[in-house]
Tab-separated table of C-alpha atoms and ligand atoms in Angstrom:
chain	number	residue	atom	x	y	z
A	1	UNK	CA	15.588	-16.540	1.272
A	2	UNK	CA	14.493	-19.930	-0.008
A	3	UNK	CA	13.055	-19.985	-3.459
A	4	UNK	CA	9.285	-20.110	-2.988
A	5	UNK	CA	7.223	-22.804	-4.188
A	6	UNK	CA	3.305	-23.082	-5.145
A	7	UNK	CA	0.886	-25.514	-4.634
A	8	UNK	CA	0.650	-26.382	-8.067
A	9	UNK	CA	-1.026	-29.834	-8.114
A	10	UNK	CA	-3.868	-27.934	-6.329
A	11	UNK	CA	-3.871	-24.918	-8.518
A	12	UNK	CA	-4.041	-27.692	-11.543
A	13	UNK	CA	-7.813	-28.457	-10.072
A	14	UNK	CA	-8.753	-24.794	-9.770
A	15	UNK	CA	-10.380	-22.269	-11.607
A	16	UNK	CA	-8.442	-19.248	-12.560
A	17	UNK	CA	-7.833	-16.485	-12.304
A	18	UNK	CA	-7.341	-16.090	-8.678
A	19	UNK	CA	-5.276	-14.409	-5.862
A	20	UNK	CA	-2.848	-16.651	-3.978
A	21	UNK	CA	-1.562	-15.452	-0.544
A	22	UNK	CA	1.709	-17.062	0.778
A	23	UNK	CA	0.901	-16.162	4.397
A	24	UNK	CA	4.438	-17.028	5.472
A	25	UNK	CA	5.974	-14.380	3.331
A	26	UNK	CA	3.443	-11.914	5.087
A	27	UNK	CA	4.570	-13.129	8.472
A	28	UNK	CA	8.221	-12.700	7.663
A	29	UNK	CA	7.777	-9.130	6.490
A	30	UNK	CA	5.578	-8.485	9.579
A	31	UNK	CA	8.350	-9.704	11.437
A	32	UNK	CA	11.219	-7.742	9.835
A	33	UNK	CA	9.117	-4.463	10.340
A	34	UNK	CA	8.806	-5.330	14.126
A	35	UNK	CA	12.454	-6.322	14.237
A	36	UNK	CA	13.469	-2.862	12.345
A	37	UNK	CA	11.762	-0.786	14.968
A	38	UNK	CA	12.307	-2.816	18.184
A	39	UNK	CA	14.810	-0.361	19.432
A	40	UNK	CA	12.336	2.444	18.714
A	41	UNK	CA	9.492	2.383	21.350
A	42	UNK	CA	8.031	5.512	20.117
A	43	UNK	CA	7.787	4.386	16.602
A	44	UNK	CA	4.125	3.071	15.442
A	45	UNK	CA	3.248	1.533	11.991
A	46	UNK	CA	-0.042	1.557	10.780
A	47	UNK	CA	-0.755	-0.437	7.679
A	48	UNK	CA	-2.698	1.462	5.148
A	49	UNK	CA	-5.609	-0.759	4.487
A	50	UNK	CA	-6.181	0.605	0.843
A	51	UNK	CA	-3.172	-1.490	-0.267
A	52	UNK	CA	-5.257	-4.431	0.562
A	53	UNK	CA	-8.265	-4.923	2.717
A	54	UNK	CA	-8.403	-8.780	2.412
A	55	UNK	CA	-10.137	-9.877	5.796
A	56	UNK	CA	-7.454	-12.698	6.342
A	57	UNK	CA	-4.612	-10.285	5.713
A	58	UNK	CA	-5.889	-7.513	7.966
A	59	UNK	CA	-6.386	-9.819	10.678
A	60	UNK	CA	-3.137	-11.247	10.634
A	61	UNK	CA	-1.511	-7.658	10.637
A	62	UNK	CA	-3.753	-6.943	13.519
A	63	UNK	CA	-2.827	-9.627	15.321
A	64	UNK	CA	0.849	-8.782	14.885
A	65	UNK	CA	0.086	-5.502	16.809
A	66	UNK	CA	0.114	-2.994	13.783
A	67	UNK	CA	-2.279	-0.279	13.816
A	68	UNK	CA	-4.596	0.912	10.611
A	69	UNK	CA	-4.267	3.768	8.329
A	70	UNK	CA	-7.714	4.276	6.741
A	71	UNK	CA	-8.987	6.610	4.127
A	72	UNK	CA	-12.604	5.830	3.980
A	73	UNK	CA	-15.510	5.040	6.544
A	74	UNK	CA	-15.523	1.837	5.096
A	75	UNK	CA	-11.856	1.195	5.821
A	76	UNK	CA	-12.498	2.216	9.304
A	77	UNK	CA	-15.106	-0.426	9.547
A	78	UNK	CA	-13.105	-3.096	8.066
A	79	UNK	CA	-10.138	-2.427	10.308
A	80	UNK	CA	-12.459	-2.568	13.329
A	81	UNK	CA	-13.988	-5.869	12.095
A	82	UNK	CA	-10.439	-7.362	11.509
A	83	UNK	CA	-9.771	-6.577	15.200
A	84	UNK	CA	-7.539	-3.526	14.860
A	85	UNK	CA	-7.886	-1.349	18.025
A	86	UNK	CA	-9.542	1.976	17.619
A	87	UNK	CA	-6.938	3.692	19.379
A	88	UNK	CA	-4.311	2.620	16.652
A	89	UNK	CA	-6.324	3.902	13.807
A	90	UNK	CA	-5.653	7.107	11.748
A	91	UNK	CA	-8.096	8.411	9.222
A	92	UNK	CA	-6.870	10.614	5.953
A	93	UNK	CA	-8.599	11.337	2.963
A	94	UNK	CA	-9.588	14.616	1.465
A	95	UNK	CA	-13.275	14.309	1.130
A	96	UNK	CA	-14.685	12.656	4.380
A	97	UNK	CA	-18.154	12.613	4.101
A	98	UNK	CA	-20.066	13.436	7.359
A	99	UNK	CA	-21.315	9.839	7.627
A	100	UNK	CA	-17.749	8.845	7.525
A	101	UNK	CA	-16.541	11.020	10.035
A	102	UNK	CA	-19.344	9.751	12.318
A	103	UNK	CA	-18.260	6.468	11.996
A	104	UNK	CA	-14.685	7.538	12.960
A	105	UNK	CA	-15.853	9.611	16.001
A	106	UNK	CA	-18.023	6.660	17.285
A	107	UNK	CA	-15.264	4.317	17.119
A	108	UNK	CA	-13.202	6.540	18.891
A	109	UNK	CA	-10.259	6.575	16.667
A	110	UNK	CA	-6.830	7.779	17.663
A	111	UNK	CA	-6.628	10.545	15.156
A	112	UNK	CA	-8.014	12.225	12.031
A	113	UNK	CA	-5.330	13.500	9.459
A	114	UNK	CA	-7.169	16.659	8.299
A	115	UNK	CA	-6.820	17.790	4.910
A	116	UNK	CA	-8.482	21.356	4.971
A	117	UNK	CA	-10.060	24.243	6.896
A	118	UNK	CA	-13.558	23.300	5.970
A	119	UNK	CA	-13.021	19.808	7.063
A	120	UNK	CA	-11.730	20.844	10.240
A	121	UNK	CA	-14.692	22.784	11.240
A	122	UNK	CA	-17.053	19.817	10.255
A	123	UNK	CA	-15.096	17.387	12.450
A	124	UNK	CA	-15.505	20.082	15.184
A	125	UNK	CA	-19.255	20.216	14.495
A	126	UNK	CA	-19.696	16.604	14.585
A	127	UNK	CA	-17.855	16.170	17.616
A	128	UNK	CA	-19.511	18.720	19.381
A	129	UNK	CA	-22.831	17.123	18.616
A	130	UNK	CA	-21.616	13.934	19.884
A	131	UNK	CA	-20.139	15.491	22.817
A	132	UNK	CA	-16.531	14.390	22.035
A	133	UNK	CA	-13.095	15.908	21.377
A	134	UNK	CA	-11.681	14.608	18.179
A	135	UNK	CA	-7.814	14.358	18.016
A	136	UNK	CA	-6.608	15.750	14.797
A	137	UNK	CA	-3.488	15.932	13.174
A	138	UNK	CA	-2.974	18.392	9.990
A	139	UNK	CA	-1.854	16.909	6.952
A	140	UNK	CA	0.937	19.359	5.444
A	141	UNK	CA	1.814	19.377	1.699
A	142	UNK	CA	5.731	19.384	2.044
A	143	UNK	CA	6.466	19.893	-1.403
A	144	UNK	CA	8.903	17.048	-1.654
A	145	UNK	CA	9.657	15.105	-5.028
A	146	UNK	CA	9.043	11.383	-4.370
A	147	UNK	CA	10.644	10.639	-7.915
A	148	UNK	CA	7.847	8.399	-8.392
A	149	UNK	CA	5.119	7.783	-10.922
A	150	UNK	CA	2.882	10.994	-11.514
A	151	UNK	CA	-0.223	9.142	-10.676
A	152	UNK	CA	1.086	8.221	-7.027
A	153	UNK	CA	3.095	11.313	-6.289
A	154	UNK	CA	1.447	13.460	-3.478
A	155	UNK	CA	3.633	15.843	-1.965
A	156	UNK	CA	4.094	18.475	-4.663
A	157	UNK	CA	3.030	21.754	-4.414
A	158	UNK	CA	0.096	21.233	-6.757
A	159	UNK	CA	-1.667	18.768	-5.267
A	160	UNK	CA	-5.189	18.230	-4.244
A	161	UNK	CA	-3.866	16.626	-1.039
A	162	UNK	CA	-3.143	18.517	2.399
A	163	UNK	CA	-2.622	21.999	3.529
A	164	UNK	CA	0.163	24.171	1.936
A	165	UNK	CA	2.745	24.731	4.183
A	166	UNK	CA	2.393	28.498	4.542
A	167	UNK	CA	-0.968	27.743	5.823
A	168	UNK	CA	0.315	25.579	8.465
A	169	UNK	CA	0.223	28.149	11.536
A	170	UNK	CA	-3.084	29.815	10.531
A	171	UNK	CA	-4.653	26.523	10.418
A	172	UNK	CA	-2.951	25.542	13.736
A	173	UNK	CA	-4.507	28.665	15.247
A	174	UNK	CA	-7.660	28.043	13.700
A	175	UNK	CA	-7.799	24.522	15.230
A	176	UNK	CA	-6.793	25.653	18.627
A	177	UNK	CA	-9.911	27.921	18.515
A	178	UNK	CA	-12.220	25.356	18.128
A	179	UNK	CA	-13.509	23.463	21.189
A	180	UNK	CA	-14.042	19.849	19.900
A	181	UNK	CA	-10.832	19.270	18.098
A	182	UNK	CA	-7.290	18.946	19.592
A	183	UNK	CA	-4.597	19.469	17.173
A	184	UNK	CA	-2.265	16.732	18.438
A	185	UNK	CA	0.115	15.992	15.211
A	186	UNK	CA	1.257	16.866	11.834
A	187	UNK	CA	0.974	14.323	8.993
A	188	UNK	CA	2.799	13.927	5.733
A	189	UNK	CA	2.393	11.473	2.843
A	190	UNK	CA	4.805	12.415	-0.380
A	191	UNK	CA	3.800	9.360	-2.348
A	192	UNK	CA	4.104	5.773	-3.436
A	193	UNK	CA	6.818	3.135	-4.657
A	194	UNK	CA	9.548	5.530	-3.362
A	195	UNK	CA	13.045	3.596	-3.744
A	196	UNK	CA	15.259	6.404	-3.097
A	197	UNK	CA	15.934	7.234	0.709
A	198	UNK	CA	16.762	10.711	-0.454
A	199	UNK	CA	13.291	11.434	-0.830
A	200	UNK	CA	12.347	10.402	2.848
A	201	UNK	CA	15.705	12.549	3.886
A	202	UNK	CA	14.064	15.441	2.133
A	203	UNK	CA	10.778	15.217	4.011
A	204	UNK	CA	12.457	14.847	7.276
A	205	UNK	CA	14.518	18.258	6.512
A	206	UNK	CA	11.230	19.795	5.800
A	207	UNK	CA	9.311	18.452	9.130
A	208	UNK	CA	12.328	19.906	11.116
A	209	UNK	CA	11.895	23.269	9.348
A	210	UNK	CA	8.034	23.126	10.120
A	211	UNK	CA	8.603	22.089	13.739
A	212	UNK	CA	10.772	24.929	14.365
A	213	UNK	CA	8.331	27.414	12.706
A	214	UNK	CA	5.527	25.754	14.953
A	215	UNK	CA	7.606	26.136	18.032
A	216	UNK	CA	8.656	29.566	17.348
A	217	UNK	CA	5.051	30.451	17.352
A	218	UNK	CA	4.522	28.724	20.741
A	219	UNK	CA	2.911	25.623	19.644
A	220	UNK	CA	3.885	22.135	19.701
A	221	UNK	CA	2.695	18.690	18.640
A	222	UNK	CA	2.620	15.221	20.330
A	223	UNK	CA	3.231	13.275	17.242
A	224	UNK	CA	4.468	13.408	13.509
A	225	UNK	CA	3.248	11.050	11.054
A	226	UNK	CA	5.308	10.725	7.872
A	227	UNK	CA	2.956	8.569	5.701
A	228	UNK	CA	3.805	5.791	3.766
A	229	UNK	CA	5.531	5.206	0.385
A	230	UNK	CA	8.202	2.619	0.849
A	231	UNK	CA	9.055	0.608	-2.340
A	232	UNK	CA	9.332	-2.977	-3.040
A	233	UNK	CA	11.222	-4.966	-5.698
A	234	UNK	CA	8.930	-5.360	-8.569
A	235	UNK	CA	11.876	-6.815	-10.846
A	236	UNK	CA	13.233	-9.420	-8.522
A	237	UNK	CA	10.498	-10.258	-6.170
A	238	UNK	CA	11.226	-13.913	-5.559
A	239	UNK	CA	14.876	-13.100	-4.800
A	240	UNK	CA	14.192	-10.044	-2.755
A	241	UNK	CA	10.949	-10.324	-1.304
A	242	UNK	CA	11.482	-8.131	1.964
A	243	UNK	CA	11.623	-4.644	1.545
A	244	UNK	CA	14.455	-2.326	2.828
A	245	UNK	CA	12.775	-1.581	6.516
A	246	UNK	CA	15.958	-1.219	8.351
A	247	UNK	CA	17.367	1.584	5.804
A	248	UNK	CA	13.808	3.214	5.672
A	249	UNK	CA	13.427	3.563	9.691
A	250	UNK	CA	17.183	4.196	9.781
A	251	UNK	CA	16.579	7.203	7.685
A	252	UNK	CA	13.951	8.872	9.953
A	253	UNK	CA	15.975	8.023	12.768
A	254	UNK	CA	19.149	9.651	11.486
A	255	UNK	CA	17.267	12.907	9.995
A	256	UNK	CA	14.146	13.680	11.706
A	257	UNK	CA	14.697	15.765	14.999
A	258	UNK	CA	11.811	14.468	17.237
A	259	UNK	CA	11.078	16.304	20.401
A	260	UNK	CA	11.421	14.394	23.599
A	261	UNK	CA	8.013	12.419	24.017
A	262	UNK	CA	7.011	12.737	20.474
A	263	UNK	CA	5.897	9.738	18.890
A	264	UNK	CA	6.608	8.828	15.175
A	265	UNK	CA	3.980	7.292	13.037
A	266	UNK	CA	4.373	5.366	9.833
A	267	UNK	CA	1.548	4.432	7.354
A	268	UNK	CA	2.943	1.764	5.233
A	269	UNK	CA	1.028	-0.338	2.784
A	270	UNK	CA	2.357	-1.671	-0.420
A	271	UNK	CA	5.576	-2.419	1.462
A	272	UNK	CA	3.788	-4.652	4.059
A	273	UNK	CA	1.686	-6.531	1.517
A	274	UNK	CA	2.975	-6.442	-2.068
A	275	UNK	CA	5.257	-9.527	-1.983
A	276	UNK	CA	2.967	-11.977	-0.690
A	277	UNK	CA	0.380	-11.914	-3.194
A	278	UNK	CA	0.487	-13.666	-6.679
A	279	UNK	CA	-1.948	-13.279	-9.133
A	280	UNK	CA	-2.615	-16.932	-10.929
A	281	UNK	CA	-3.821	-17.304	-14.456
A	282	UNK	CA	-3.971	-19.822	-17.043
A	283	UNK	CA	-2.763	-19.184	-20.818
A	284	UNK	CA	-6.026	-19.425	-22.979
A	285	UNK	CA	-4.201	-18.998	-26.509
A	286	UNK	CA	-1.019	-18.629	-27.809
A	287	UNK	CA	-1.194	-16.527	-30.981
A	288	UNK	CA	1.478	-16.151	-33.177
A	289	UNK	CA	1.361	-12.799	-34.908
A	290	UNK	CA	3.494	-11.608	-37.925
A	291	UNK	CA	5.749	-9.736	-35.772
A	292	UNK	CA	4.862	-10.523	-32.148
A	293	UNK	CA	3.793	-13.428	-30.415
A	294	UNK	CA	0.770	-13.143	-27.875
A	295	UNK	CA	0.337	-15.151	-24.680
A	296	UNK	CA	-3.585	-14.375	-24.014
A	297	UNK	CA	-4.631	-15.164	-20.454
A	298	UNK	CA	-7.808	-15.590	-18.625
A	299	UNK	CA	-6.793	-13.146	-16.319
A	300	UNK	CA	-7.101	-9.197	-17.130
A	301	UNK	CA	-6.963	-5.434	-15.946
A	302	UNK	CA	-10.254	-6.327	-14.215
A	303	UNK	CA	-8.244	-8.545	-11.561
A	304	UNK	CA	-4.953	-6.636	-11.684
A	305	UNK	CA	-5.293	-2.946	-12.794
A	306	UNK	CA	-2.096	-1.699	-11.952
A	307	UNK	CA	-0.301	-2.142	-15.421
A	308	UNK	CA	-3.329	-0.847	-17.496
A	309	UNK	CA	-3.520	2.408	-14.865
A	310	UNK	CA	-0.043	3.155	-14.041
A	311	UNK	CA	1.846	1.113	-16.816
A	312	UNK	CA	3.458	-0.419	-14.026
A	313	UNK	CA	5.266	-4.147	-14.751
A	314	UNK	CA	4.767	-7.289	-12.601
A	315	UNK	CA	7.286	-10.116	-12.936
A	316	UNK	CA	5.629	-13.115	-14.494
A	317	UNK	CA	6.943	-16.748	-13.905
A	318	UNK	CA	5.648	-20.007	-15.610
A	319	UNK	CA	5.059	-22.506	-13.002
A	320	UNK	CA	5.900	-26.298	-13.520
A	321	UNK	CA	3.928	-29.305	-12.313
A	322	UNK	CA	5.923	-29.172	-9.107
A	323	UNK	CA	5.050	-25.638	-8.305
A	324	UNK	CA	8.675	-24.241	-9.002
A	325	UNK	CA	8.719	-21.308	-11.191
A	326	UNK	CA	10.722	-22.231	-14.558
A	327	UNK	CA	14.007	-20.451	-14.504
A	328	UNK	CA	14.315	-18.449	-17.954
A	329	UNK	CA	16.986	-19.301	-20.539
A	330	UNK	CA	18.569	-18.010	-23.586
A	331	UNK	CA	15.937	-20.212	-25.680
A	332	UNK	CA	13.209	-18.156	-24.178
A	333	UNK	CA	10.736	-16.808	-26.602
A	334	UNK	CA	9.195	-13.279	-26.419
A	335	UNK	CA	5.607	-12.736	-25.635
A	336	UNK	CA	3.374	-9.856	-25.399
A	337	UNK	CA	1.529	-10.969	-22.366
A	338	UNK	CA	-2.352	-9.942	-22.532
A	339	UNK	CA	-5.861	-10.294	-21.146
A	340	UNK	CA	-9.116	-10.701	-23.097
A	341	UNK	CA	-10.459	-7.305	-22.616
A	342	UNK	CA	-11.222	-5.045	-25.340
A	343	UNK	CA	-9.135	-2.248	-24.358
A	344	UNK	CA	-5.437	-1.602	-25.727
A	345	UNK	CA	-4.090	-1.090	-22.044
A	346	UNK	CA	-4.946	-4.715	-21.004
A	347	UNK	CA	-1.513	-5.547	-21.329
A	348	UNK	CA	0.685	-7.187	-18.422
A	349	UNK	CA	4.073	-7.536	-20.398
A	350	UNK	CA	5.379	-6.517	-23.966
A	351	UNK	CA	8.519	-8.602	-25.214
A	352	UNK	CA	8.527	-10.689	-21.957
A	353	UNK	CA	11.455	-13.389	-22.357
A	354	UNK	CA	9.423	-16.775	-21.356
A	355	UNK	CA	9.784	-20.583	-21.779
A	356	UNK	CA	7.713	-21.678	-24.899
A	357	UNK	CA	4.242	-21.398	-23.329
A	358	UNK	CA	1.114	-23.839	-24.305
A	359	UNK	CA	-2.766	-23.494	-23.574
A	360	UNK	CA	-3.230	-24.258	-20.239
A	361	UNK	CA	0.128	-23.473	-18.728
A	362	UNK	CA	-0.181	-21.482	-15.254
A	363	UNK	CA	1.390	-18.104	-14.732
A	364	UNK	CA	2.041	-16.399	-11.723
A	365	UNK	CA	1.960	-12.656	-11.573
A	366	UNK	CA	4.143	-11.780	-8.759
A	367	UNK	CA	4.013	-8.765	-6.335
A	368	UNK	CA	0.556	-8.776	-6.645
A	369	UNK	CA	-0.633	-8.245	-3.105
A	370	UNK	CA	-0.553	-4.701	-2.827
A	371	UNK	CA	-3.112	-2.447	-5.117
A	372	UNK	CA	-4.133	-5.770	-6.606
A	373	UNK	CA	-7.413	-7.580	-5.501
A	374	UNK	CA	-8.505	-4.597	-3.721
A	375	UNK	CA	-8.687	-2.683	-7.075
A	376	UNK	CA	-10.425	-5.548	-8.824
A	377	UNK	CA	-13.539	-4.508	-10.763
A	378	UNK	CA	-16.396	-6.090	-12.802
A	379	UNK	CA	-16.204	-4.539	-15.960
A	380	UNK	CA	-17.593	-6.912	-18.903
A	381	UNK	CA	-19.455	-8.470	-16.234
A	382	UNK	CA	-16.434	-10.369	-15.250
A	383	UNK	CA	-16.558	-11.865	-11.665
A	384	UNK	CA	-13.980	-10.725	-8.928
A	385	UNK	CA	-11.268	-12.633	-8.503
A	386	UNK	CA	-11.173	-15.106	-5.546
A	387	UNK	CA	-8.354	-15.609	-3.212
A	388	UNK	CA	-6.703	-18.502	-1.590
A	389	UNK	CA	-3.900	-18.747	1.066
A	390	UNK	CA	-1.079	-20.975	1.283
A	391	UNK	CA	-2.177	-22.462	4.772
A	392	UNK	CA	-5.595	-23.841	3.511
A	393	UNK	CA	-4.092	-25.174	0.361
A	394	UNK	CA	-1.462	-27.141	2.156
A	395	UNK	CA	-3.790	-28.325	4.756
A	396	UNK	CA	-5.971	-30.190	1.924
A	397	UNK	CA	-3.118	-31.217	-0.348
B	1	PLP	C1	-1.845	5.524	0.258
B	1	PLP	C2	-1.299	6.056	1.388
B	1	PLP	C3	-0.243	5.481	2.097
B	1	PLP	C4	0.276	3.930	1.888
B	1	PLP	O1	0.817	4.034	0.714
B	1	PLP	P1	2.179	3.095	0.275
B	1	PLP	O2	3.125	3.714	-0.744
B	1	PLP	O3	1.131	1.690	-0.170
B	1	PLP	O4	3.086	2.348	1.737
B	1	PLP	C5	0.097	5.714	3.275
B	1	PLP	N1	-0.656	6.974	3.738
B	1	PLP	C6	-1.723	7.824	3.023
B	1	PLP	C7	-2.406	9.124	3.441
B	1	PLP	C8	-1.947	7.321	1.867
B	1	PLP	O5	-2.827	7.657	0.803
């Protein structure tokens, strides 16, 4: 993989902070996924829109033939607007409102991932009123430890998400008794930023048991949806921008006992978009403390909230005048890289080795394409960050 270069001369003239999307990295990522599932005609990947709903990215992902995984009526609408086929849209969420359910019913989406019995009954009611039959998959909580951050693990027993395993059969029977829902699938999602394939192996084993249970009771489903969660390399994003898609899909191929005719659905978010996005910021001030040295940026938690919210860390590079990331050296100083917000969690890095920084220097915070721009907010009356794309900056430079 060649080292990425940033259009620094353009950046110099631009107001910071902003998101910069390298669309060739996105295209390479989409190609890597397509390549990894090429021999599995019954695999379908739905991009998890919540990772980044930027319309340009959505349009490229739709164009590449992916489906969409949505968690709100707004996301269903955004996916439709971007050109995703309604027949490839799945919709999950523990608290779907009537209005959101109606949006999805009217669009004729592929499937609702249902998280509780009361929700199942409301979808049935609303579908009956519309004179349609809704496809549903039951989201089962598999009680698999994803070995990831507590705030992004979703598959353990004491979660608000999904239906408990022991309630699967009764819920399935309840669904079968309803006239306007068809229970066509089982859905799972165990968490995010999962780096050990072991967790996915455990998920497969659990699904195999659940399918056996279902069949022993005389039921079957047309599809299995294993959710998302594949992790990305936040430590070496430039050297390793493409996630381990082949190992990921091979894990399911090796361990999941799909029945003949069953399709297998995936909902990848982070791994699709994380590495194509960078938050570009300027150093406002370098403050020499007594113990620490601070680089105070013009970007902050309102632009990229992951560090404040999850304690996560993004690799940060100084960009030189040619747009290259300046390699770190032994002579590096250590900086706490912080934003201007009056919150002690507004910190991007502590004790980070960086070349000597000056006011006005451009920094790139890498791996910011997922859960970055889409989570920006306006606390302190700050404007939302804007977004620029590699193709438009190239064309104008
Ligand atoms: C968040 C989420 C995803 C995507 O997770 P990533 O870790 O970004 O791949 C997929 N499915 C569901 C149900 C989700 O909530």
